[in-house]
Coordinates of C-alpha atoms in Angstrom, one line a residue:
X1021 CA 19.2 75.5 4.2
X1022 CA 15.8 76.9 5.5
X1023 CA 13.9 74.7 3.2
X1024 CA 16.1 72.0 4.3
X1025 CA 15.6 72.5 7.8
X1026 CA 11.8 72.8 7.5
X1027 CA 11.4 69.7 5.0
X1028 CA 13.4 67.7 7.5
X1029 CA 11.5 68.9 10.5
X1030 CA 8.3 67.5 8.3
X1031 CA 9.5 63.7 8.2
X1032 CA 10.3 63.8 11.7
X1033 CA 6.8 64.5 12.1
X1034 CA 6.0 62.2 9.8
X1035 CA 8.0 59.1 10.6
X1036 CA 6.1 57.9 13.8
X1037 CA 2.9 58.8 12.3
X1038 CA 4.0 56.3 9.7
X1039 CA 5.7 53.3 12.1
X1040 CA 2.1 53.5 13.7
X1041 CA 0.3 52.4 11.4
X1042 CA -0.9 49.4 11.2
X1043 CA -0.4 47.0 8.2
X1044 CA -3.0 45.5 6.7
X1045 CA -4.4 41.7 7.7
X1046 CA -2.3 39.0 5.2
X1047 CA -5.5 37.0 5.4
X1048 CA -9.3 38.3 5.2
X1049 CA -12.3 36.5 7.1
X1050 CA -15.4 37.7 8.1
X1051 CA -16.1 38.5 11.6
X1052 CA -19.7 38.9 13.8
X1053 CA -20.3 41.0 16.3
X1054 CA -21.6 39.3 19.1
X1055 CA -22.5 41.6 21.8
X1056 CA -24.1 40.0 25.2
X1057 CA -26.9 41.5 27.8
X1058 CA -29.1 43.3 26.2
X1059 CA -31.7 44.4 28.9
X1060 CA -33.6 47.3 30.8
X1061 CA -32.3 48.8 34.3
X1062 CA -34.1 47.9 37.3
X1063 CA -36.4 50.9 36.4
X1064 CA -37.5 50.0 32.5
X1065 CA -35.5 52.3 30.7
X1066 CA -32.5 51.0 28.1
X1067 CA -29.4 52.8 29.2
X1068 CA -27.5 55.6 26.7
X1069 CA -24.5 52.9 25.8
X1070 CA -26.8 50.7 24.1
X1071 CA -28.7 53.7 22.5
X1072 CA -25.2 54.7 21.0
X1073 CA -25.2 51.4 18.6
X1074 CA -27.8 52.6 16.1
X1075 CA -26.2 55.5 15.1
X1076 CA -23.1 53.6 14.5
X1077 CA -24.3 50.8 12.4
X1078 CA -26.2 53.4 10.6
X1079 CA -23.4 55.4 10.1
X1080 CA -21.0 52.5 9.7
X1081 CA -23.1 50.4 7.4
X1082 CA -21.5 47.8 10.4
X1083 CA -24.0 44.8 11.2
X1084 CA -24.1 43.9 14.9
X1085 CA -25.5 41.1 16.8
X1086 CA -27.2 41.4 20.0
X1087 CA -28.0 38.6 22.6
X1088 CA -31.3 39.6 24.4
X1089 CA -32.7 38.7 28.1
X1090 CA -35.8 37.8 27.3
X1091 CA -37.4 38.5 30.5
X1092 CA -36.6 41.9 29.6
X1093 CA -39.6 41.4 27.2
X1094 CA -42.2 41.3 29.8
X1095 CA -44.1 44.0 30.6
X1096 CA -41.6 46.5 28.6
X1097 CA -41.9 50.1 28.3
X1098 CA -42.8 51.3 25.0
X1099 CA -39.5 52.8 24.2
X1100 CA -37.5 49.8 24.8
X1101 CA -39.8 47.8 21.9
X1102 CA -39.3 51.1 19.7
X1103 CA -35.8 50.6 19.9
X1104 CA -35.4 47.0 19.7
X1105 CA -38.2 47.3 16.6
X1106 CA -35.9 50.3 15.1
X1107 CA -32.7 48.1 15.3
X1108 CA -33.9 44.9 13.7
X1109 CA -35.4 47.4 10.6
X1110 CA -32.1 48.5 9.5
X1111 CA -31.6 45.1 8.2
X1112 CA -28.0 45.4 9.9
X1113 CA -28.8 43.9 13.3
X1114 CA -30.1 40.4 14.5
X1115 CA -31.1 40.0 17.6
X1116 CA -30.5 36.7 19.4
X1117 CA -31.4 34.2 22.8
X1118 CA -29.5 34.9 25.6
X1119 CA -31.8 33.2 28.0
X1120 CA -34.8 34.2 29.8
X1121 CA -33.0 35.6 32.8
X1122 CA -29.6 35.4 32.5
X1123 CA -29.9 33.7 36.2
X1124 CA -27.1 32.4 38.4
X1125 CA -28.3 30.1 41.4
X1126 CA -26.5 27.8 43.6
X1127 CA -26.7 24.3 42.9
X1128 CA -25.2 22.4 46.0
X1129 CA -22.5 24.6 46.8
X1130 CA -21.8 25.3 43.4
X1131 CA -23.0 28.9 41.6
X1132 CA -24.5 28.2 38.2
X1133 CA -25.3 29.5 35.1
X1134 CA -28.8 29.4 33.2
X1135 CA -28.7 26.7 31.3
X1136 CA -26.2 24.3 33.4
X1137 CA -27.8 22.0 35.6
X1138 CA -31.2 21.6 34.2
X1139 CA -33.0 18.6 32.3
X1140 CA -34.4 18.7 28.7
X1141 CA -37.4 19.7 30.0
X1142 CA -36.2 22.1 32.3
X1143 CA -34.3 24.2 29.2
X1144 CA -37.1 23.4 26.8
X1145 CA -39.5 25.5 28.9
X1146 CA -37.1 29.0 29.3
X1147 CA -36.6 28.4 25.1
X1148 CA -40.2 28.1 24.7
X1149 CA -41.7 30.8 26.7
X1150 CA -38.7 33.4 25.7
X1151 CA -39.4 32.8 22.1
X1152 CA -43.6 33.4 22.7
X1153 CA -42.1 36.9 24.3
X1154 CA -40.2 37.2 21.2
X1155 CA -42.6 37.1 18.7
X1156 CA -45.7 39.1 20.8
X1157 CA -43.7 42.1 21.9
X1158 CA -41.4 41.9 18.5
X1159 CA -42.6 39.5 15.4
X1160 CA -39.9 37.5 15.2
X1161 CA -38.7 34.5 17.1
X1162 CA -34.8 34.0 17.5
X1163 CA -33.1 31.8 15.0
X1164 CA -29.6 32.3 17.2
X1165 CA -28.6 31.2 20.4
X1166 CA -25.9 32.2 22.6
X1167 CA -25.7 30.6 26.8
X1168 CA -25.5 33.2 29.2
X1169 CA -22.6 32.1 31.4
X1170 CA -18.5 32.6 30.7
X1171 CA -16.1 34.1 33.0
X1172 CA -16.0 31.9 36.3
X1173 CA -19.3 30.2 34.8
X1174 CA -19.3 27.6 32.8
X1175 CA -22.0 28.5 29.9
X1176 CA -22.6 24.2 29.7
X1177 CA -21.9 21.1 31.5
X1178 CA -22.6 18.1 30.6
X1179 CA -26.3 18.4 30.0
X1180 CA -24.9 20.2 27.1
X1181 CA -26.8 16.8 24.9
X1182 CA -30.1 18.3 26.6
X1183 CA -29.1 21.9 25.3
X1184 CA -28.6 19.8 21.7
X1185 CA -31.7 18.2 21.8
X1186 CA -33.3 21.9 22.4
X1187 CA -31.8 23.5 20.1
X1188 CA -33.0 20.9 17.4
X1189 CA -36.7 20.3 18.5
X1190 CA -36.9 24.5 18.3
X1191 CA -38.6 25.2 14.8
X1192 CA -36.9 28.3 14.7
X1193 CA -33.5 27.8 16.0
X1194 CA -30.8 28.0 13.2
X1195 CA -27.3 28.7 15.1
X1196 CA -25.6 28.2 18.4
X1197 CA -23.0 30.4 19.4
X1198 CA -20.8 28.1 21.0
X1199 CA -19.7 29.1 24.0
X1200 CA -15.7 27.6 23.2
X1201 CA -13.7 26.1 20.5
X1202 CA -15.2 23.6 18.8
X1203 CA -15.1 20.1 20.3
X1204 CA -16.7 17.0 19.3
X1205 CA -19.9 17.1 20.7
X1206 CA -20.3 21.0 18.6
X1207 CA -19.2 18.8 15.7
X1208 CA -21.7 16.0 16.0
X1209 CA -24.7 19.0 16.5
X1210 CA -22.9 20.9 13.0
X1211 CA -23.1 17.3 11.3
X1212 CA -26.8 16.5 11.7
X1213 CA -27.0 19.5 9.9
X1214 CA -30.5 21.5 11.6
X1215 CA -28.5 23.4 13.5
X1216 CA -24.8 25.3 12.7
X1217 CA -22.5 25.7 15.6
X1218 CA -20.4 28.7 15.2
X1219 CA -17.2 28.5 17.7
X1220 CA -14.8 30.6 19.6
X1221 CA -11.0 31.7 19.1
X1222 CA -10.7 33.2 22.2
X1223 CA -7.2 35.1 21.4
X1224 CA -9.7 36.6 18.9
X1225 CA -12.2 38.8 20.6
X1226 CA -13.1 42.6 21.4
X1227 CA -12.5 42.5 25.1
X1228 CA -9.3 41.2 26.7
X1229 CA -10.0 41.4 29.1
X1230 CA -13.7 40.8 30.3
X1231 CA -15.5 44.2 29.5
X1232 CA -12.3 45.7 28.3
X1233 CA -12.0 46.6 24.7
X1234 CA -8.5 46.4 23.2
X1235 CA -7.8 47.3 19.5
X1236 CA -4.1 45.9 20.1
X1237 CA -5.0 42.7 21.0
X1238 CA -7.9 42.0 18.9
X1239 CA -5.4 43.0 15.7
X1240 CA -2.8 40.8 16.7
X1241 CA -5.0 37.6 17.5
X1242 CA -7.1 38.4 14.4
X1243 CA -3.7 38.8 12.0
X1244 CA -2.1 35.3 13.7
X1245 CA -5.1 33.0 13.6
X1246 CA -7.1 34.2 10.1
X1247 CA -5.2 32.1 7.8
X1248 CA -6.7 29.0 9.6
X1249 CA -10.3 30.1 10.2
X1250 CA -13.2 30.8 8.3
X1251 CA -14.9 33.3 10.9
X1252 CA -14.3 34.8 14.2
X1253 CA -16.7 35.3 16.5
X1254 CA -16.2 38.7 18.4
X1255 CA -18.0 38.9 22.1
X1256 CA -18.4 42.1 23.9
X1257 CA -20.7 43.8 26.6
X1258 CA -21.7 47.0 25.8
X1259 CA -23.2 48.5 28.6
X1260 CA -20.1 47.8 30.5
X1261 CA -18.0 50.4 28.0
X1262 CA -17.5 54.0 29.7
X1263 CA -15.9 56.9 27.1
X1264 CA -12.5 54.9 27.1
X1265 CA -13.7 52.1 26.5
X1266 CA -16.3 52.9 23.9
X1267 CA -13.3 54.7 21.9
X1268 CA -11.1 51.3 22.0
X1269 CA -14.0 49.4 20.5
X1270 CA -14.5 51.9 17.8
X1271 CA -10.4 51.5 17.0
X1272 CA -11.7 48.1 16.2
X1273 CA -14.5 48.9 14.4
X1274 CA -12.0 51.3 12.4
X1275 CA -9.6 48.4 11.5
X1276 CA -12.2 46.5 10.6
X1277 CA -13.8 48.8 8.5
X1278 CA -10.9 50.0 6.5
X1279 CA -9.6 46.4 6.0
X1280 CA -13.1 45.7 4.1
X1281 CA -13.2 42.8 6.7
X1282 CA -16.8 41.7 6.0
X1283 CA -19.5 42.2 9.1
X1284 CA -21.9 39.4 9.3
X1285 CA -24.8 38.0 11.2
X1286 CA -24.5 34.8 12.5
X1287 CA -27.6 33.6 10.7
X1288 CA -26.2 35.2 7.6
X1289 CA -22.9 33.3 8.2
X1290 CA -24.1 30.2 9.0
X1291 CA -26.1 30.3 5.7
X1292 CA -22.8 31.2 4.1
X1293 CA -20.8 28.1 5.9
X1294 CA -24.1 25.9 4.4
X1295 CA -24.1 26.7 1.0
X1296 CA -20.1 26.6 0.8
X1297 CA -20.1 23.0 2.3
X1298 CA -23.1 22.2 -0.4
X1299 CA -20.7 23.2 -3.4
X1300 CA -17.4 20.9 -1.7

């Protein structure tokens, strides 16, 4: 009766160990890790949630990408390029254009993002002098682009043409990271062929809300929309994440790792979408 007693005690243990667990996804696609705002503090120095990513993607074998401000490139202290430099060697991490300032200004009465309200020219210029930053201070220019902007924002308006035209005339400029679902003027821009749009699912994302990490959420969006997609596009902000926070995006990075969901960077992805549509 004693061995029945304790055996039973056991699978009470047990039993909600087991309902918690969380089934694996019916439906495997790759995601990318699109992480926003990389920048300095007011004072030069690259704050201790950022510096917690290397470790991880070494540890993790995860690959990340990472939008940077490029203005955040001028006149840098040397530990910031070391780190940046350090990143991009693992082979793991891509680094992206997130505009020069990441600037909101009033236009009328109406708050705007970077690259709303401007002409061709206007957008050209921020793309050309963020990408001479780029290769100085790092080697590299950025093949990927992602609009600051989102939340109350809009990323685009309807100069998004101009943003288009930008995009194409830049020699090194591979990817957008549109900032919504798909629509037909992303479609047009995928079409012509220079450049590859990669969309949004927005039920499908690390924070829900804004700045707030949530394994739940992301596992449920990811499980009801993957039979029907080919990626997801996962954006987060970092260097918004306190302790809590940092532990609910790890509880993604867990489900993700132990599902073998495939990490990828957008360039890689978009290469991946190419050569796929090639062979169809």
């Amino acid at each position: 009766m004693r061995s029945l007693f304790f055996a039973l005690t056991a699978l009470a243990c047990i039993a909600p160990a087991l309902r918690a667990q969380t089934p694996p996804p019916a439906h495997i696609v790759p995601v990318v890790f699109k992480l926003d705002d990389v920048r300095t503090n007011d004072s030069g120095y690259l704050s201790d949630r950022w510096r917690k990513l290397l470790p991880l993607v070494r540890e993790r074998q995860i690959k990340l990408s990472l939008g940077v401000i490029a203005n955040s490139l001028e006149n840098p202290k040397p530990a910031y390029i070391a780190w940046l430099k350090e990143m991009h060697a693992t082979g793991l991490v891509e680094f992206w254009f997130h505009g020069y300032d990441h600037g909101v200004r009033k236009v009328g009465d109406v708050e705007a993002a970077e690259f709303t309200a401007l002409t061709y020219g206007e957008q050209k210029e921020r793309f050309d002098k963020s990408q001479k930053l780029a290769q100085e201070k790092l080697g590299f220019t950025f093949q990927t682009f992602g609009p600051p902007g989102g939340g109350k924002l809009a990323a685009t308006d309807a100069d998004l043409d101009a943003t288009a035209r930008v995009l194409t005339d830049d020699p090194s400029m591979k990817v957008w990271l549109y900032p919504s679902p798909i629509d037909a003027r992303g479609e047009k821009l995928n079409a012509a062929g220079k450049v590859t749009v990669l969309d949004r699912v927005w039920a499908v994302n690390i924070e829900q809300p804004l700045f707030v990490p949530n394994s739940e959420k992301f596992i449920a969006g990811y499980n009801k929309h993957a039979a029907n997609r080919r990626y997801f596009i996962l954006q987060g902000h970092a260097n918004k994440w306190d302790e809590p926070r940092w532990a609910e995006f790890l509880k993604i990075v867990d489900y993700i790792t132990q599902n073998k969901i495939p990490t990828l960077l957008p360039t890689e992805l978009a290469a991946s979408l190419k050569t796929s549509a090639s062979k169809n």
